[in-house]
């Protein structure tokens, strides 16, 4: 559900309703054995090709499609796994979805055979036709009432059997609606699904949502469903724009792509238990009571104020019985890398701190390379430490450069000049993958932090993105990889 929320899915928009997977393929047995892998759906494949007999037809449809106008890209499916009509289909027995469904069907209920009247029949429909690719909604895992016709709506009769459509027919292994929800949720949280759900996440939110991997996975949908595929503001014709808005709203919308790399598999319960057992044997790094918090003071730079003090995020933390690193930069550019080991109840000050001895020896002192532009004050705004504590990125230099300093030796290892005025602010994303710089030239640039053998080693020489739009000097920036978003602020006229 968190992935749905981050991707912009919401209960308040039927065209962007949260999407959940079909997790089972056995709806006919009298007993549901969640220890048997054969009762689960193949989560590595889109719902349209879970039946392997459909794969060839879907592939041929994609390869043979050609749009003479060149506007429409090739696609595997002409429908979508999540759209407004699909949500109304599942929720037809509950208001306000009932009224919305009637409005969609020109003032009446749809034909009974096309309604959601049976869970086994709904699954069978997906197995019989690659055109029906609807996934599930969250209510299948917590809300038994949506399966009951509490309002007594006249939903018609099935054409062949003439059975009256009332409550939803349940699988044979469910004794009641509540029992179905309980077992269905248990299936979602089972070991099998936990160990394979990352494959479905790749299809819906991740690396197989777009591009060549989506093509190989038979997971390409109509081009209008993808975020950013259509620039509505560029369409001058009002009728064309409204028509396209209607298609996007009713046809379905693919979630925002959250991941460009494969999602890691979830740890098994057994491995998680072993990991927790190991962690439980380590000393705690958290105070049980706020009254036990103690202040600590250490002079690390005689007579000079510190303008930056950072504890890098990705390092050996004290809970793993290794020392943490504290990186400091003084107002004159003097660099210090201090070590500390937190929380030892046998020590009065609760933790040990080891000052960087190179700061007091003129022969070993490390300084941030300059000179800086006149009027620029060295501070946290133009200084950023990589997540592993190996590199220091700095702006504010006279030559409009963005510089990279190796903290271990204080050596300048990178100097990039892409801005045409002074770099005024820097920010690193939480994962330490991307750096954003802001400048007096009113632009922002996104850079990739290069990695070598798992460690930060520099910046890509070419920008990932150049962002414009400000009229004045950029004064602050922030970037978030998970949200695929950068934010910047500037001076006001």
PDB file of N, CA and C in Angstrom, residues 74-120:
ATOM      1  N   UNK A  74       3.594   0.930 -30.109  1.00  0.00           N
ATOM      2  CA  UNK A  74       3.146  -0.460 -30.005  1.00  0.00           C
ATOM      3  C   UNK A  74       2.760  -0.783 -28.562  1.00  0.00           C
ATOM      4  N   UNK A  75       1.795  -1.686 -28.411  1.00  0.00           N
ATOM      5  CA  UNK A  75       1.374  -2.080 -27.063  1.00  0.00           C
ATOM      6  C   UNK A  75       0.892  -3.526 -27.087  1.00  0.00           C
ATOM      7  N   UNK A  76       0.939  -4.162 -25.916  1.00  0.00           N
ATOM      8  CA  UNK A  76       0.495  -5.549 -25.788  1.00  0.00           C
ATOM      9  C   UNK A  76      -0.990  -5.655 -25.463  1.00  0.00           C
ATOM     10  N   UNK A  77      -1.505  -4.662 -24.714  1.00  0.00           N
ATOM     11  CA  UNK A  77      -2.880  -4.752 -24.223  1.00  0.00           C
ATOM     12  C   UNK A  77      -3.655  -3.479 -24.546  1.00  0.00           C
ATOM     13  N   UNK A  78      -4.877  -3.665 -25.043  1.00  0.00           N
ATOM     14  CA  UNK A  78      -5.729  -2.527 -25.346  1.00  0.00           C
ATOM     15  C   UNK A  78      -6.564  -2.092 -24.168  1.00  0.00           C
ATOM     16  N   UNK A  79      -6.506  -2.849 -23.065  1.00  0.00           N
ATOM     17  CA  UNK A  79      -7.177  -2.453 -21.824  1.00  0.00           C
ATOM     18  C   UNK A  79      -6.121  -2.285 -20.743  1.00  0.00           C
ATOM     19  N   UNK A  80      -6.565  -2.003 -19.518  1.00  0.00           N
ATOM     20  CA  UNK A  80      -5.607  -1.723 -18.449  1.00  0.00           C
ATOM     21  C   UNK A  80      -5.968  -2.493 -17.184  1.00  0.00           C
ATOM     22  N   UNK A  81      -4.952  -2.725 -16.348  1.00  0.00           N
ATOM     23  CA  UNK A  81      -5.192  -3.489 -15.121  1.00  0.00           C
ATOM     24  C   UNK A  81      -5.841  -2.678 -14.006  1.00  0.00           C
ATOM     25  N   UNK A  82      -5.918  -1.347 -14.179  1.00  0.00           N
ATOM     26  CA  UNK A  82      -6.540  -0.507 -13.152  1.00  0.00           C
ATOM     27  C   UNK A  82      -7.160   0.715 -13.810  1.00  0.00           C
ATOM     28  N   UNK A  83      -8.486   0.817 -13.733  1.00  0.00           N
ATOM     29  CA  UNK A  83      -9.166   1.994 -14.262  1.00  0.00           C
ATOM     30  C   UNK A  83     -10.469   2.215 -13.501  1.00  0.00           C
ATOM     31  N   UNK A  84     -11.129   3.331 -13.789  1.00  0.00           N
ATOM     32  CA  UNK A  84     -12.340   3.692 -13.053  1.00  0.00           C
ATOM     33  C   UNK A  84     -13.437   2.648 -13.236  1.00  0.00           C
ATOM     34  N   UNK A  85     -13.621   2.182 -14.464  1.00  0.00           N
ATOM     35  CA  UNK A  85     -14.665   1.187 -14.724  1.00  0.00           C
ATOM     36  C   UNK A  85     -14.392  -0.112 -13.973  1.00  0.00           C
ATOM     37  N   UNK A  86     -13.114  -0.479 -13.862  1.00  0.00           N
ATOM     38  CA  UNK A  86     -12.755  -1.694 -13.143  1.00  0.00           C
ATOM     39  C   UNK A  86     -13.053  -1.603 -11.658  1.00  0.00           C
ATOM     40  N   UNK A  87     -12.801  -0.437 -11.071  1.00  0.00           N
ATOM     41  CA  UNK A  87     -13.109  -0.236  -9.651  1.00  0.00           C
ATOM     42  C   UNK A  87     -14.617  -0.318  -9.431  1.00  0.00           C
ATOM     43  N   UNK A  88     -15.391   0.331 -10.302  1.00  0.00           N
ATOM     44  CA  UNK A  88     -16.859   0.253 -10.189  1.00  0.00           C
ATOM     45  C   UNK A  88     -17.338  -1.184 -10.383  1.00  0.00           C
ATOM     46  N   UNK A  89     -16.682  -1.917 -11.261  1.00  0.00           N
ATOM     47  CA  UNK A  89     -17.023  -3.321 -11.519  1.00  0.00           C
ATOM     48  C   UNK A  89     -16.943  -4.132 -10.227  1.00  0.00           C
ATOM     49  N   UNK A  90     -15.851  -3.968  -9.496  1.00  0.00           N
ATOM     50  CA  UNK A  90     -15.685  -4.719  -8.256  1.00  0.00           C
ATOM     51  C   UNK A  90     -16.596  -4.208  -7.136  1.00  0.00           C
ATOM     52  N   UNK A  91     -16.796  -2.894  -7.084  1.00  0.00           N
ATOM     53  CA  UNK A  91     -17.502  -2.268  -5.962  1.00  0.00           C
ATOM     54  C   UNK A  91     -18.958  -1.940  -6.283  1.00  0.00           C
ATOM     55  N   UNK A  92     -19.549  -2.595  -7.261  1.00  0.00           N
ATOM     56  CA  UNK A  92     -20.883  -2.248  -7.748  1.00  0.00           C
ATOM     57  C   UNK A  92     -21.954  -2.332  -6.667  1.00  0.00           C
ATOM     58  N   UNK A  93     -21.755  -3.133  -5.646  1.00  0.00           N
ATOM     59  CA  UNK A  93     -22.775  -3.315  -4.607  1.00  0.00           C
ATOM     60  C   UNK A  93     -22.713  -2.257  -3.514  1.00  0.00           C
ATOM     61  N   UNK A  94     -21.709  -1.380  -3.581  1.00  0.00           N
ATOM     62  CA  UNK A  94     -21.519  -0.366  -2.540  1.00  0.00           C
ATOM     63  C   UNK A  94     -21.655   1.025  -3.143  1.00  0.00           C
ATOM     64  N   UNK A  95     -22.380   1.903  -2.448  1.00  0.00           N
ATOM     65  CA  UNK A  95     -22.420   3.308  -2.853  1.00  0.00           C
ATOM     66  C   UNK A  95     -21.135   4.002  -2.385  1.00  0.00           C
ATOM     67  N   UNK A  96     -20.681   5.024  -3.129  1.00  0.00           N
ATOM     68  CA  UNK A  96     -21.290   5.648  -4.312  1.00  0.00           C
ATOM     69  C   UNK A  96     -20.958   4.954  -5.631  1.00  0.00           C
ATOM     70  N   UNK A  97     -20.293   3.796  -5.543  1.00  0.00           N
ATOM     71  CA  UNK A  97     -19.854   3.127  -6.770  1.00  0.00           C
ATOM     72  C   UNK A  97     -21.041   2.637  -7.601  1.00  0.00           C
ATOM     73  N   UNK A  98     -22.138   2.258  -6.909  1.00  0.00           N
ATOM     74  CA  UNK A  98     -23.327   1.809  -7.635  1.00  0.00           C
ATOM     75  C   UNK A  98     -23.847   2.909  -8.553  1.00  0.00           C
ATOM     76  N   UNK A  99     -24.006   4.103  -7.991  1.00  0.00           N
ATOM     77  CA  UNK A  99     -24.507   5.235  -8.773  1.00  0.00           C
ATOM     78  C   UNK A  99     -23.554   5.584  -9.906  1.00  0.00           C
ATOM     79  N   UNK A 100     -22.262   5.561  -9.628  1.00  0.00           N
ATOM     80  CA  UNK A 100     -21.274   5.865 -10.664  1.00  0.00           C
ATOM     81  C   UNK A 100     -21.326   4.838 -11.793  1.00  0.00           C
ATOM     82  N   UNK A 101     -21.536   3.573 -11.421  1.00  0.00           N
ATOM     83  CA  UNK A 101     -21.646   2.515 -12.432  1.00  0.00           C
ATOM     84  C   UNK A 101     -22.874   2.744 -13.313  1.00  0.00           C
ATOM     85  N   UNK A 102     -24.000   3.083 -12.701  1.00  0.00           N
ATOM     86  CA  UNK A 102     -25.232   3.326 -13.461  1.00  0.00           C
ATOM     87  C   UNK A 102     -25.053   4.512 -14.405  1.00  0.00           C
ATOM     88  N   UNK A 103     -24.385   5.557 -13.931  1.00  0.00           N
ATOM     89  CA  UNK A 103     -24.126   6.718 -14.790  1.00  0.00           C
ATOM     90  C   UNK A 103     -23.245   6.333 -15.972  1.00  0.00           C
ATOM     91  N   UNK A 104     -22.249   5.487 -15.720  1.00  0.00           N
ATOM     92  CA  UNK A 104     -21.356   5.044 -16.792  1.00  0.00           C
ATOM     93  C   UNK A 104     -22.101   4.213 -17.831  1.00  0.00           C
ATOM     94  N   UNK A 105     -23.134   3.464 -17.376  1.00  0.00           N
ATOM     95  CA  UNK A 105     -23.889   2.582 -18.268  1.00  0.00           C
ATOM     96  C   UNK A 105     -25.173   3.236 -18.784  1.00  0.00           C
ATOM     97  N   UNK A 106     -25.154   4.568 -18.851  1.00  0.00           N
ATOM     98  CA  UNK A 106     -26.279   5.328 -19.431  1.00  0.00           C
ATOM     99  C   UNK A 106     -27.589   5.105 -18.687  1.00  0.00           C
ATOM    100  N   UNK A 107     -27.509   5.069 -17.350  1.00  0.00           N
ATOM    101  CA  UNK A 107     -28.725   5.053 -16.546  1.00  0.00           C
ATOM    102  C   UNK A 107     -29.242   3.687 -16.153  1.00  0.00           C
ATOM    103  N   UNK A 108     -28.466   2.629 -16.344  1.00  0.00           N
ATOM    104  CA  UNK A 108     -28.925   1.290 -15.955  1.00  0.00           C
ATOM    105  C   UNK A 108     -27.718   0.427 -15.589  1.00  0.00           C
ATOM    106  N   UNK A 109     -27.989  -0.718 -14.960  1.00  0.00           N
ATOM    107  CA  UNK A 109     -26.920  -1.659 -14.658  1.00  0.00           C
ATOM    108  C   UNK A 109     -26.460  -2.350 -15.942  1.00  0.00           C
ATOM    109  N   UNK A 110     -25.209  -2.713 -15.966  1.00  0.00           N
ATOM    110  CA  UNK A 110     -24.677  -3.456 -17.103  1.00  0.00           C
ATOM    111  C   UNK A 110     -25.309  -4.844 -17.141  1.00  0.00           C
ATOM    112  N   UNK A 111     -25.152  -5.536 -18.256  1.00  0.00           N
ATOM    113  CA  UNK A 111     -25.655  -6.900 -18.400  1.00  0.00           C
ATOM    114  C   UNK A 111     -25.088  -7.765 -17.274  1.00  0.00           C
ATOM    115  N   UNK A 112     -25.922  -8.606 -16.687  1.00  0.00           N
ATOM    116  CA  UNK A 112     -25.544  -9.377 -15.504  1.00  0.00           C
ATOM    117  C   UNK A 112     -24.293 -10.223 -15.729  1.00  0.00           C
ATOM    118  N   UNK A 113     -24.161 -10.822 -16.918  1.00  0.00           N
ATOM    119  CA  UNK A 113     -23.010 -11.690 -17.182  1.00  0.00           C
ATOM    120  C   UNK A 113     -21.695 -10.922 -17.181  1.00  0.00           C
ATOM    121  N   UNK A 114     -21.739  -9.613 -17.417  1.00  0.00           N
ATOM    122  CA  UNK A 114     -20.516  -8.812 -17.432  1.00  0.00           C
ATOM    123  C   UNK A 114     -20.205  -8.225 -16.056  1.00  0.00           C
ATOM    124  N   UNK A 115     -21.090  -8.420 -15.106  1.00  0.00           N
ATOM    125  CA  UNK A 115     -20.871  -7.876 -13.774  1.00  0.00           C
ATOM    126  C   UNK A 115     -19.983  -8.806 -12.947  1.00  0.00           C
ATOM    127  N   UNK A 116     -19.494  -8.254 -11.841  1.00  0.00           N
ATOM    128  CA  UNK A 116     -18.674  -9.044 -10.917  1.00  0.00           C
ATOM    129  C   UNK A 116     -19.619  -9.853 -10.033  1.00  0.00           C
ATOM    130  N   UNK A 117     -19.857 -11.106 -10.422  1.00  0.00           N
ATOM    131  CA  UNK A 117     -20.817 -11.937  -9.692  1.00  0.00           C
ATOM    132  C   UNK A 117     -20.180 -13.161  -9.052  1.00  0.00           C
ATOM    133  N   UNK A 118     -18.923 -13.456  -9.413  1.00  0.00           N
ATOM    134  CA  UNK A 118     -18.276 -14.663  -8.902  1.00  0.00           C
ATOM    135  C   UNK A 118     -16.764 -14.493  -8.933  1.00  0.00           C
ATOM    136  N   UNK A 119     -16.110 -14.796  -7.821  1.00  0.00           N
ATOM    137  CA  UNK A 119     -14.644 -14.717  -7.781  1.00  0.00           C
ATOM    138  C   UNK A 119     -14.024 -15.807  -8.655  1.00  0.00           C
ATOM    139  N   UNK A 120     -14.471 -17.080  -8.548  1.00  0.00           N
ATOM    140  CA  UNK A 120     -13.920 -18.096  -9.462  1.00  0.00           C
ATOM    141  C   UNK A 120     -14.138 -17.746 -10.932  1.00  0.00           C
TER     142      UNK A 120
END
